Coordinates of C-alpha atoms (C1' of nucleotides) in Angstrom, one line a residue:
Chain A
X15 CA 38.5 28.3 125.6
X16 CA 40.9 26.7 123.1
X17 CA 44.2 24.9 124.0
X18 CA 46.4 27.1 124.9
X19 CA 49.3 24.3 125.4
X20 CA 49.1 22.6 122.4
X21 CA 47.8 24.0 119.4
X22 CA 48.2 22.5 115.9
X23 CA 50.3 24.9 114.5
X24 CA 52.4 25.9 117.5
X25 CA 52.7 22.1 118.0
X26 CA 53.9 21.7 114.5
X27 CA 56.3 24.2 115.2
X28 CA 57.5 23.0 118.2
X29 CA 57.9 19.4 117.2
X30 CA 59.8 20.3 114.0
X31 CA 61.9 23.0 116.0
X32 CA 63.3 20.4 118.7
X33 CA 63.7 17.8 116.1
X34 CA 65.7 20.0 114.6
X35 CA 67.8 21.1 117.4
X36 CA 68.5 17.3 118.7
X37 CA 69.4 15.8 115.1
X38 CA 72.4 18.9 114.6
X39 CA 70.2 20.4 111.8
X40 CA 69.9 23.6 113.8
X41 CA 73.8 23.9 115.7
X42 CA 74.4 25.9 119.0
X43 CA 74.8 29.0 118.5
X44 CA 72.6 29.4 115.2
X45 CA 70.0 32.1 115.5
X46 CA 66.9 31.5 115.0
X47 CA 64.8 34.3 113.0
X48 CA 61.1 34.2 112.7
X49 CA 60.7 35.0 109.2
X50 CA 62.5 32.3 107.5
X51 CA 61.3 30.1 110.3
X52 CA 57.7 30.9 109.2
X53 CA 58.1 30.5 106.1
X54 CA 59.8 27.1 106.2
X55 CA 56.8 26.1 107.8
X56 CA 54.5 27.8 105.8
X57 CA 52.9 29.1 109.1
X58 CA 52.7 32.7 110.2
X59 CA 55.4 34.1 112.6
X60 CA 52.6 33.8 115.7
X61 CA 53.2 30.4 116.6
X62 CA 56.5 30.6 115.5
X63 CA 57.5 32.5 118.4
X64 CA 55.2 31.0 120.6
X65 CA 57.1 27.6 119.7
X66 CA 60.6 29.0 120.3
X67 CA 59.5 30.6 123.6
X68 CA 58.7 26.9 124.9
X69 CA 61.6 25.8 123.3
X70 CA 63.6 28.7 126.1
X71 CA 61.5 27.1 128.6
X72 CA 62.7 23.3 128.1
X73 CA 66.3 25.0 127.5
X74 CA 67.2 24.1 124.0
X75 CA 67.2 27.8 123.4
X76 CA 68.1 30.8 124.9
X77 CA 66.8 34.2 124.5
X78 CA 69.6 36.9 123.1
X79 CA 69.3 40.3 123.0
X80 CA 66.5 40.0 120.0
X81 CA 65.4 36.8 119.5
X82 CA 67.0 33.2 120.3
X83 CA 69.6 31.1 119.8
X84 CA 70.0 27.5 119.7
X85 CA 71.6 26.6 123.2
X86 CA 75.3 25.7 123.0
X87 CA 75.7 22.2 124.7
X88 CA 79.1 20.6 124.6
X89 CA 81.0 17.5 126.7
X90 CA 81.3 19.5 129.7
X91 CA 78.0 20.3 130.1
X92 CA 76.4 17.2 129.2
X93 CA 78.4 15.9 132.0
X94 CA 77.1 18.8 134.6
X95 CA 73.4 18.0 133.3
X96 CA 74.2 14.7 134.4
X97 CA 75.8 15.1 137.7
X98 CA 72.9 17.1 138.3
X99 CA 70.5 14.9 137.8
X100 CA 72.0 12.6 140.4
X101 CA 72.1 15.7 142.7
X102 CA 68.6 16.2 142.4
X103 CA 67.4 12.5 142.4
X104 CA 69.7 12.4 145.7
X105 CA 67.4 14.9 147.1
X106 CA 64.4 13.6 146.4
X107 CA 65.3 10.0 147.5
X108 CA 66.7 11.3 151.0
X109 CA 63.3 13.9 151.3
X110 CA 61.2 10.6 150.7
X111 CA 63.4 8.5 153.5
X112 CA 63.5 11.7 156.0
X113 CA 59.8 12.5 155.4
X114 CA 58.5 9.4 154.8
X115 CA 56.9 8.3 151.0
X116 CA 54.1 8.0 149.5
X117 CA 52.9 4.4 150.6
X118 CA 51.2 4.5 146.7
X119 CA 53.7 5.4 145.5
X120 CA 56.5 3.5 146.9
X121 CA 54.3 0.1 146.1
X122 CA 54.5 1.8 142.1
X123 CA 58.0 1.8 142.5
X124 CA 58.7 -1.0 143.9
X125 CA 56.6 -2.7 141.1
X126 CA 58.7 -0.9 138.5
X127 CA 61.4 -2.4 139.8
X128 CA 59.8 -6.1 140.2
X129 CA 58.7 -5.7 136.6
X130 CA 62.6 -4.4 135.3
X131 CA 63.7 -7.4 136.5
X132 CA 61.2 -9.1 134.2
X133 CA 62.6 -7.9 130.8
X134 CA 66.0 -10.3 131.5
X135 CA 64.0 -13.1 132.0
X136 CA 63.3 -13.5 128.4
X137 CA 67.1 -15.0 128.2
X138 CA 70.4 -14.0 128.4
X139 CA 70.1 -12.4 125.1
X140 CA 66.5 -11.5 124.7
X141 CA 66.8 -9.0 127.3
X142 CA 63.0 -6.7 126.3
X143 CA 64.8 -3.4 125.5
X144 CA 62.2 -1.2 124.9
X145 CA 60.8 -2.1 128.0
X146 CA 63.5 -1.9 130.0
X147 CA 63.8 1.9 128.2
X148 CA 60.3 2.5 129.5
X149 CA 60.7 1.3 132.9
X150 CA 63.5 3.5 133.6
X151 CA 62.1 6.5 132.5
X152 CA 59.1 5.6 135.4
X153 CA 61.3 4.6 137.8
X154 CA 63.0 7.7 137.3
X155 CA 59.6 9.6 137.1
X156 CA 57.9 8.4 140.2
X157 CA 61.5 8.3 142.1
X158 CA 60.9 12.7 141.1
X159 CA 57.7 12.6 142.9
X160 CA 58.4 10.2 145.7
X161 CA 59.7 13.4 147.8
X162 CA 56.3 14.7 148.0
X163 CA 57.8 18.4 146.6
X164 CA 56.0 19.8 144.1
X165 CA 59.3 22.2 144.0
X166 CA 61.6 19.4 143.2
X167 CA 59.8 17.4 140.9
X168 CA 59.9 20.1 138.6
X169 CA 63.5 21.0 138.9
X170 CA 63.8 17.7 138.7
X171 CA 61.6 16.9 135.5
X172 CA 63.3 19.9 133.7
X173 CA 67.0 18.9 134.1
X174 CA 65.5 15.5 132.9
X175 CA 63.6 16.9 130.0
X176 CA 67.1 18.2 128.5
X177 CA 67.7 14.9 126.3
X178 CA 70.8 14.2 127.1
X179 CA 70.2 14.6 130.7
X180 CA 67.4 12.1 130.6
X181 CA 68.0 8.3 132.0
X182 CA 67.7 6.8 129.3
X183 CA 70.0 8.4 127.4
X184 CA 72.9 6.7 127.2
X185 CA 71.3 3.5 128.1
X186 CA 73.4 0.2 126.4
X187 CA 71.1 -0.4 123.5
X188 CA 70.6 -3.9 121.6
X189 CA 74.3 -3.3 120.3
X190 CA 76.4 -3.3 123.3
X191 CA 73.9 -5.8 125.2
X192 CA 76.4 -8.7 125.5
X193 CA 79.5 -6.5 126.1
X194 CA 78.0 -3.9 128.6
X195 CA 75.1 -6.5 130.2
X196 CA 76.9 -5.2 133.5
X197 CA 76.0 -2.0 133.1
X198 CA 72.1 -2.4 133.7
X199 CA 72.5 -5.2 135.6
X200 CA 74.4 -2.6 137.9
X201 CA 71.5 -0.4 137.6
X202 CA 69.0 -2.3 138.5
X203 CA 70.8 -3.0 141.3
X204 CA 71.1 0.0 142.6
X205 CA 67.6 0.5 141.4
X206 CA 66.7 -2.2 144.4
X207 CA 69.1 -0.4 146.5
X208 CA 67.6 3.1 146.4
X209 CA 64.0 1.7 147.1
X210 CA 65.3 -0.1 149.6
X211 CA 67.2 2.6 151.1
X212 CA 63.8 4.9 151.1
X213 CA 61.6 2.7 152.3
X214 CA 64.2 1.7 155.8
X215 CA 64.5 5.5 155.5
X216 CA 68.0 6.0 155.3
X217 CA 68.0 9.2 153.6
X218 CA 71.6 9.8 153.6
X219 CA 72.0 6.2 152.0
X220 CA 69.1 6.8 149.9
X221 CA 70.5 10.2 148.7
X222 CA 73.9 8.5 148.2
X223 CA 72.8 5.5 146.0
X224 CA 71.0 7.4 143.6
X225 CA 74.0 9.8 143.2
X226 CA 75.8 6.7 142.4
X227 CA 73.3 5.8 140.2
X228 CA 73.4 8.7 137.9
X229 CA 77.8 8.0 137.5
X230 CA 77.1 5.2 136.2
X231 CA 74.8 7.1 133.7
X232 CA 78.1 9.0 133.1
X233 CA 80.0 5.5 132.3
X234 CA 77.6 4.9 130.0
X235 CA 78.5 8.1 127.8
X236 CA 82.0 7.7 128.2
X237 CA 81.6 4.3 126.7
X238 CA 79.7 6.0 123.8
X239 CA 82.5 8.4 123.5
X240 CA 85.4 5.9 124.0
X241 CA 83.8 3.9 121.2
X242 CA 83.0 7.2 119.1
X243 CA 79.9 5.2 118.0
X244 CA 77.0 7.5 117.1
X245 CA 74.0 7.3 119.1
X246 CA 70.6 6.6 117.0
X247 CA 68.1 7.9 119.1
X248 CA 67.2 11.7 119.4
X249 CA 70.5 12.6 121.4
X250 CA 72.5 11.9 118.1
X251 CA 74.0 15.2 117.2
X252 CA 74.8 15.9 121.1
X253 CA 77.5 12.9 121.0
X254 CA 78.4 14.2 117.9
X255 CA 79.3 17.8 119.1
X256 CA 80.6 15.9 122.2
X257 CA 82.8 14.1 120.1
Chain B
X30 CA 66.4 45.2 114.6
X31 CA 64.9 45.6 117.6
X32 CA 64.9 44.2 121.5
X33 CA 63.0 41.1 121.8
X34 CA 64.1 40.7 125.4
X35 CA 62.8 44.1 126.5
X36 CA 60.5 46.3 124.8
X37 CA 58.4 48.7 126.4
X38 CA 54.7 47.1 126.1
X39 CA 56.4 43.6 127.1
X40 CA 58.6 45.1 129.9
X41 CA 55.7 47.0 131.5
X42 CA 53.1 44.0 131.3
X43 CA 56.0 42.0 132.6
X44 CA 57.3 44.2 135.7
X45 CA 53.5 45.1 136.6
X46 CA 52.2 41.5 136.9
X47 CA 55.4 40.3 138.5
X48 CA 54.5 43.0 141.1
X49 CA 50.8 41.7 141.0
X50 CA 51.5 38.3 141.5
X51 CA 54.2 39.1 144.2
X52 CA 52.0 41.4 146.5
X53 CA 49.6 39.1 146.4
X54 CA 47.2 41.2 144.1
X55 CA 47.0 38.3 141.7
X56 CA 46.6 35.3 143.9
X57 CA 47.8 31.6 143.5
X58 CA 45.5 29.4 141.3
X59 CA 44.1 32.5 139.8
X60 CA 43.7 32.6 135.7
X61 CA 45.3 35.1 134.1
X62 CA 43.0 35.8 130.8
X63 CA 45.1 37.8 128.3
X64 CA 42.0 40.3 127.2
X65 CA 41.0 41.8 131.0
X66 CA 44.9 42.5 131.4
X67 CA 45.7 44.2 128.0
X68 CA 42.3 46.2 129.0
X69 CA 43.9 47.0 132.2
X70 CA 47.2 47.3 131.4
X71 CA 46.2 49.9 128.1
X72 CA 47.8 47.5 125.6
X73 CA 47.3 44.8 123.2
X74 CA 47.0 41.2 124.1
X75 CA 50.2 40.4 122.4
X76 CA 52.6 41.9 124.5
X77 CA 50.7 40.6 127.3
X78 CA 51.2 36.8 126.0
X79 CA 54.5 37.6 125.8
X80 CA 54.8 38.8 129.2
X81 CA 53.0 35.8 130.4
X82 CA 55.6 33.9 129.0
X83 CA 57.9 34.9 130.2
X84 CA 56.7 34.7 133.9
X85 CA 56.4 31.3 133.1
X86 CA 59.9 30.9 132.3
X87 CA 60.7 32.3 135.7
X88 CA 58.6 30.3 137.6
X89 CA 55.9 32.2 138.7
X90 CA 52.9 30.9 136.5
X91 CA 52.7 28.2 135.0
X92 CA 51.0 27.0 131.5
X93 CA 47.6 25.3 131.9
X94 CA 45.5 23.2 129.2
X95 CA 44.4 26.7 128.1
X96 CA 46.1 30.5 129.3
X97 CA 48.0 30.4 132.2
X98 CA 47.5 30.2 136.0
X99 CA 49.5 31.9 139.2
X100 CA 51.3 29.0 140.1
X101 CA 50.4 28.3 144.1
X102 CA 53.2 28.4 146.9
X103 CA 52.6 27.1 150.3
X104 CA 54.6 27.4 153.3
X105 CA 56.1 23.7 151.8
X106 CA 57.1 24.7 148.6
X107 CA 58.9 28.2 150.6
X108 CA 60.6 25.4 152.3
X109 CA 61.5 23.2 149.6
X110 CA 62.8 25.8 147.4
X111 CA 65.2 27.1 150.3
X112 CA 66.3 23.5 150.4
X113 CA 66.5 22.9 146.7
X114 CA 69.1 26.2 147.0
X115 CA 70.8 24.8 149.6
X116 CA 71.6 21.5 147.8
X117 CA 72.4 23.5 144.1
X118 CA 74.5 25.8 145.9
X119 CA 75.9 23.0 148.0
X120 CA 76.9 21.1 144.3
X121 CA 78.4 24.0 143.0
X122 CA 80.4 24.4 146.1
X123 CA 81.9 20.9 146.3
X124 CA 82.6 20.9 142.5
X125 CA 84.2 24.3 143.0
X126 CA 86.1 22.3 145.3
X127 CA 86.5 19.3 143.4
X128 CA 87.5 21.0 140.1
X129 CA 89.4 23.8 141.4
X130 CA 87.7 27.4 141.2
X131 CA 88.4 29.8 139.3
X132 CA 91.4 31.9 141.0
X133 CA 89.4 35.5 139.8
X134 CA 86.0 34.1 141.1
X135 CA 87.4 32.8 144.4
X136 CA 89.3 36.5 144.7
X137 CA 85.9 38.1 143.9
X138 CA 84.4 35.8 146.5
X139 CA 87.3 36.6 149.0
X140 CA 86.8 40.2 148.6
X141 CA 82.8 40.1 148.6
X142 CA 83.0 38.0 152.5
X143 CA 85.7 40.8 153.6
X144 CA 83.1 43.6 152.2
X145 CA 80.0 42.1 153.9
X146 CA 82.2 42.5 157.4
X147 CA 82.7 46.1 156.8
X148 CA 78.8 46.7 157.3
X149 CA 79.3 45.4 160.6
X150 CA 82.1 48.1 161.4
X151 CA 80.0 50.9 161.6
X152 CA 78.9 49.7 165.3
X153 CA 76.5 47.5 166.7
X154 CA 73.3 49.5 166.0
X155 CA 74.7 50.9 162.8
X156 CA 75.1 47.8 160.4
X157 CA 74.3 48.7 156.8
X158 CA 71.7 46.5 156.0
X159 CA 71.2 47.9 152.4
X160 CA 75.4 47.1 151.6
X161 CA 74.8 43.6 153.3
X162 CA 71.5 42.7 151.5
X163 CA 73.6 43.2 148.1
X164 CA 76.6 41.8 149.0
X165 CA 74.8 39.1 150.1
X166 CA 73.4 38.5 146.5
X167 CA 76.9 38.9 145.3
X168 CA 78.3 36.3 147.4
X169 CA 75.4 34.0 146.1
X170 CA 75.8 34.7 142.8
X171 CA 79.7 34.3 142.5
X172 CA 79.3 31.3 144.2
X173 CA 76.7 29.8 141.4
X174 CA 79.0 30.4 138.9
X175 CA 81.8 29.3 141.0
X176 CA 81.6 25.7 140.0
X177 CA 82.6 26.8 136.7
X178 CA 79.5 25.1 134.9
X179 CA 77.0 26.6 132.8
X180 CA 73.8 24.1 133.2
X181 CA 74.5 24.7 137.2
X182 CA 74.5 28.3 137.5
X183 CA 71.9 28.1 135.2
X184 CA 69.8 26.1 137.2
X185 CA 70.6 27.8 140.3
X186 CA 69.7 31.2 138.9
X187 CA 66.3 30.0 137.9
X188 CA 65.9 28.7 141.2
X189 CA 67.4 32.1 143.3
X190 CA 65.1 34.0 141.1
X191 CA 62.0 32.7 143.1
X192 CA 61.9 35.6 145.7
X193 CA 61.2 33.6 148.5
X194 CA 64.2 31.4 147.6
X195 CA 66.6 34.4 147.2
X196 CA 69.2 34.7 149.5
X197 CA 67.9 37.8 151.0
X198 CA 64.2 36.6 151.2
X199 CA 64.3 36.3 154.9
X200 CA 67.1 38.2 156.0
X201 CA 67.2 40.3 159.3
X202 CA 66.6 43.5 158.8
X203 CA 67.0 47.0 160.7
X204 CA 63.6 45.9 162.9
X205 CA 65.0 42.3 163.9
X206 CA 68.7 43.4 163.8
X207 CA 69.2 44.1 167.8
X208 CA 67.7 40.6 168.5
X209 CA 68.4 38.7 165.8
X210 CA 72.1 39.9 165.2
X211 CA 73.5 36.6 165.8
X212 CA 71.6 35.1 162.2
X213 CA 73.7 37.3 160.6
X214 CA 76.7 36.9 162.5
X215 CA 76.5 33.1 161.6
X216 CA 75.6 33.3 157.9
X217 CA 78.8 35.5 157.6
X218 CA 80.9 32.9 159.5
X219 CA 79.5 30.9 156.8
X220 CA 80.3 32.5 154.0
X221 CA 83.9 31.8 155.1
X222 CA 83.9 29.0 155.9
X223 CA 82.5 27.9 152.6
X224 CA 85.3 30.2 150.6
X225 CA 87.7 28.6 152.9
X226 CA 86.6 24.8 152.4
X227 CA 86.3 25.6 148.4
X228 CA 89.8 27.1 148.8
X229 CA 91.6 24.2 150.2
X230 CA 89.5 21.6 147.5
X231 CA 87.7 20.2 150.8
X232 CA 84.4 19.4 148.9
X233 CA 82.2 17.4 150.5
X234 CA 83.2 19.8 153.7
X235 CA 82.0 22.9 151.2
X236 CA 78.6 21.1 150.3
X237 CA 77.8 20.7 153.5
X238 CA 78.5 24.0 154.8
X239 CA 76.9 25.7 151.9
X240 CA 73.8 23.2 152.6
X241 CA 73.7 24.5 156.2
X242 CA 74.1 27.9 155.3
X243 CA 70.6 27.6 153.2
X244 CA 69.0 25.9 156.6
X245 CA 70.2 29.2 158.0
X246 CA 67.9 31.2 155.9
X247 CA 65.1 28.5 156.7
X248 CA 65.1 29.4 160.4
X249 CA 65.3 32.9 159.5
X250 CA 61.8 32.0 157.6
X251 CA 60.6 30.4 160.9
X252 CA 61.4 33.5 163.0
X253 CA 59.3 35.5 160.5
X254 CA 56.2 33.3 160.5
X255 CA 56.2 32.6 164.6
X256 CA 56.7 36.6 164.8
X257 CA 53.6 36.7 162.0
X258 CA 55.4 39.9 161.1
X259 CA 54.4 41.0 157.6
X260 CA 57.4 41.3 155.6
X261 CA 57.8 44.6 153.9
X262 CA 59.7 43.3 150.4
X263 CA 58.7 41.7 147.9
X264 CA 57.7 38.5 149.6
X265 CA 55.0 40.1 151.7
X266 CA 52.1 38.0 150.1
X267 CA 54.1 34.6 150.0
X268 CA 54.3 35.2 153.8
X269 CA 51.2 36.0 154.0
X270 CA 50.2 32.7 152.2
X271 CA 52.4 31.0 154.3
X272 CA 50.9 31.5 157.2
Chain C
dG2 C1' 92.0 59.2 105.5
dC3 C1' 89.0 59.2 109.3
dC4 C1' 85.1 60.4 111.9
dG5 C1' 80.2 61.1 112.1
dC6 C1' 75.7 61.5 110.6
dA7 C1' 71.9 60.2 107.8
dT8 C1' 69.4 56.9 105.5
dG9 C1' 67.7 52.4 104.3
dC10 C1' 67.0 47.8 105.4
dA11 C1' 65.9 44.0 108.1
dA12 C1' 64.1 42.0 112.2
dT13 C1' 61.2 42.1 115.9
dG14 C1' 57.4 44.6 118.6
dT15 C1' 52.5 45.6 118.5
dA16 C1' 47.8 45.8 117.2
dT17 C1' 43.9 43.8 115.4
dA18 C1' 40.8 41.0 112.5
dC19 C1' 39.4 36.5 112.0
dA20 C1' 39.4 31.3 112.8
dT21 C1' 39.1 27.7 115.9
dT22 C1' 38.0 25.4 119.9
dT23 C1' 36.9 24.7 124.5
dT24 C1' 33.8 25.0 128.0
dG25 C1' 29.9 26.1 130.6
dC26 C1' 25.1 25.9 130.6
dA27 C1' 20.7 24.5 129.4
dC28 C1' 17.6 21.4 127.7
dC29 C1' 16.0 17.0 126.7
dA30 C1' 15.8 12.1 127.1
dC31 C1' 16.0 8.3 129.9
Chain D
dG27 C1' 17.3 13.2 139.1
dT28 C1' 21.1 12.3 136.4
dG29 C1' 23.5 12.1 132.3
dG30 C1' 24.5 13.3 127.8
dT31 C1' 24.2 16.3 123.9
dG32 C1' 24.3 20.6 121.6
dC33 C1' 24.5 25.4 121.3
dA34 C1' 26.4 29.7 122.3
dA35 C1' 29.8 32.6 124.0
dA36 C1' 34.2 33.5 125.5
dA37 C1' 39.0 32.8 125.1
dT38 C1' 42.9 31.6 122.8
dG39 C1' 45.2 30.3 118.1
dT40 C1' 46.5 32.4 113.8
dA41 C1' 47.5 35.6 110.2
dT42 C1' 48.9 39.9 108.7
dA43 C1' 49.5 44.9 108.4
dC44 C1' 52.0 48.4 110.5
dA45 C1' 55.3 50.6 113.9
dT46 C1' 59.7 50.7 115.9
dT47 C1' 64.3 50.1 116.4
dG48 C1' 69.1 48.8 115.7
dC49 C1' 72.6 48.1 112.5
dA50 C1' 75.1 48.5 108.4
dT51 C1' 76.4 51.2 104.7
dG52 C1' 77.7 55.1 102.3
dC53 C1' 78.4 59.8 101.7
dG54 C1' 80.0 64.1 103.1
dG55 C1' 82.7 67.2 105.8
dC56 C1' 86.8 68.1 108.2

DNA sequence: GCCGCATGCAATGTATACATTTTGCACCAC
DNA sequence: GTGGTGCAAAATGTATACATTGCATGCGGC
């Protein structure tokens, strides 16, 4: 029985598809045919549509009447994936408190957060970026599992899977590291916080924090915005449309 | 050019292994391999891959390292996905709150909560449960798209669109309606109350009444599973499973 | 001039042949 | 007995030919 998640040419597809999408080559709203599609990437119209169909899935398209189209995201909605986020994270954290987490995985996230703290300790300003990136997106991951709901986690990894909605999206990069230290030094407070929070099993706190957490997610784009400085990583053309 | 969203091989694989997978003919964790079901279904195994798709999109199977697999729901994830609902619909309450609603949606609303007390006026053993059941879905529905955000209503759509998480999944019907007339009687207090809290921009007084509206339909489950009663909708295997 | 029908084109739906790959099973070696 | 390796078969990945369908366009009648 041959992959039938990742195959080489449905892969090829896919990657080049979302790529695509994210960088503003393909615009909301554009329709996507099979045909030139195919032919663009001198591949047969098979995996074509077996590419844009996952593509419906992770919500970057939508399927029209015949066909998709390149899902329409503007300012408004990157804000709603984000509040959502925080909704959903809010649930999860106050599930773990009420139901009581994983002890495995509340010592992983715990340790995520121990090591967070390690990437400042390089120097004021040899803060370990990449790392920091990386550690977010786990803390974010195992906080989407902490509830113990299979049900959640995937709502939850879905709405986090849209790019824009993800954690590190708007994260203050190398550039605004001096000016906007605050801003992760703010979330890695509240980082402690909601652990914290889950493991005295306060859900209502816990559910409360992380909601908090994910605004200041939000500030993070509105500085992006204020400063109408384009992003660099794969969320690029979103600001731009944002913009 | 044609329908891609509906043709007739596609539609047909599509509505008969919904209905499968729903009455419990095609069980959780079972492999769905695309030749047996284009035998069975008379058709080519293109359409059925398609179909397949699809299904995944809506959350009944999910995509494995190879094919696809009925995805498995326990009595926890029946539970979880009520909550998840709850806490969706509870968002797109307080934001319908927050934001202010739109005036035509909240008339609709209005007008769909005055409706669902007509099917009361018919007397005490004559309430039309077929009216309520729709209006029901109507009042559910306007109130996704209430908060005036796509990526929410989206969201809860896709979430609704599990049948055990629909509002209607657990509902009293004529069988339970002499004993358990008093569910119904409170989820219709409910509904206005939530209209009423999104109409006077109360929102964290609409999330929570929308929140405990959903724990509504959760005791509504409960009833069903103490009563092991076999439920005679679409839901019959889930219960089943659940119990 | 306008309405309506027919026709052609374009795009997707469907079927099927073939390629690729995974996986289960058996056999052999250790 | 256990583990690994290889082979075979089954299942999906891929390509492509053909069917179907919806839309646009143009012609003809009214």
């Amino acid at each position: 029985m041959p992959e039938a998640t990742g195959s080489s040419h449905t892969m090829r597809a896919l990657t080049e598809l979302r790529q695509r999408i994210l960088n503003g080559e393909l615009q909301g709203g554009t329709r996507l045919l099979e045909v030139p599609l195919a032919e663009m990437l001198q591949i047969s119209r098979t995996p074509v549509r077996e590419a844009m169909s996952r593509l419906a899935e992770e919500g970057l398209l939508e399927r029209a009447r015949s066909g998709f189209v390149v899902r329409t995201f503007g300012l408004d909605d990157v804000i709603d994936a984000i509040e959502l986020r925080g909704v959903l994270e809010g649930t999860a954290a106050r599930l773990a408190a009420e139901r009581g987490a994983n002890p495995e995985l509340l010592s992983r996230i715990t340790r995520i957060v121990a090591e967070l703290d390690e990437c400042f300790d390089g120097g004021p300003g040899d803060t370990d970026f990449e790392s920091y990136s990386r550690l977010n997106a786990d803390f974010h991951h195992v906080l989407a599992q902490l509830a113990g709901s299979k049900v959640i986690a995937r709502e939850l990894d879905r709405v986090m899977r849209l790019p824009f909605a993800s954690p590190s999206a708007f994260l203050p990069d190398k550039v605004d590291m001096v000016s906007r230290r605050h801003s992760l030094d703010l979330a890695q407070a509240q980082h402690r916080e909601i652990v914290a929070a889950i493991g005295e099993r306060e859900g209502a706190r816990a559910e409360a924090l992380a909601r908090e957490h994910a605004r200041t997610a939000r500030r993070d784009l509105e500085y992006v915005i204020a400063r109408k400085r384009s992003l660099t990583g794969p969320v690029a053309s979103i600001a731009l449309i944002v913009d």
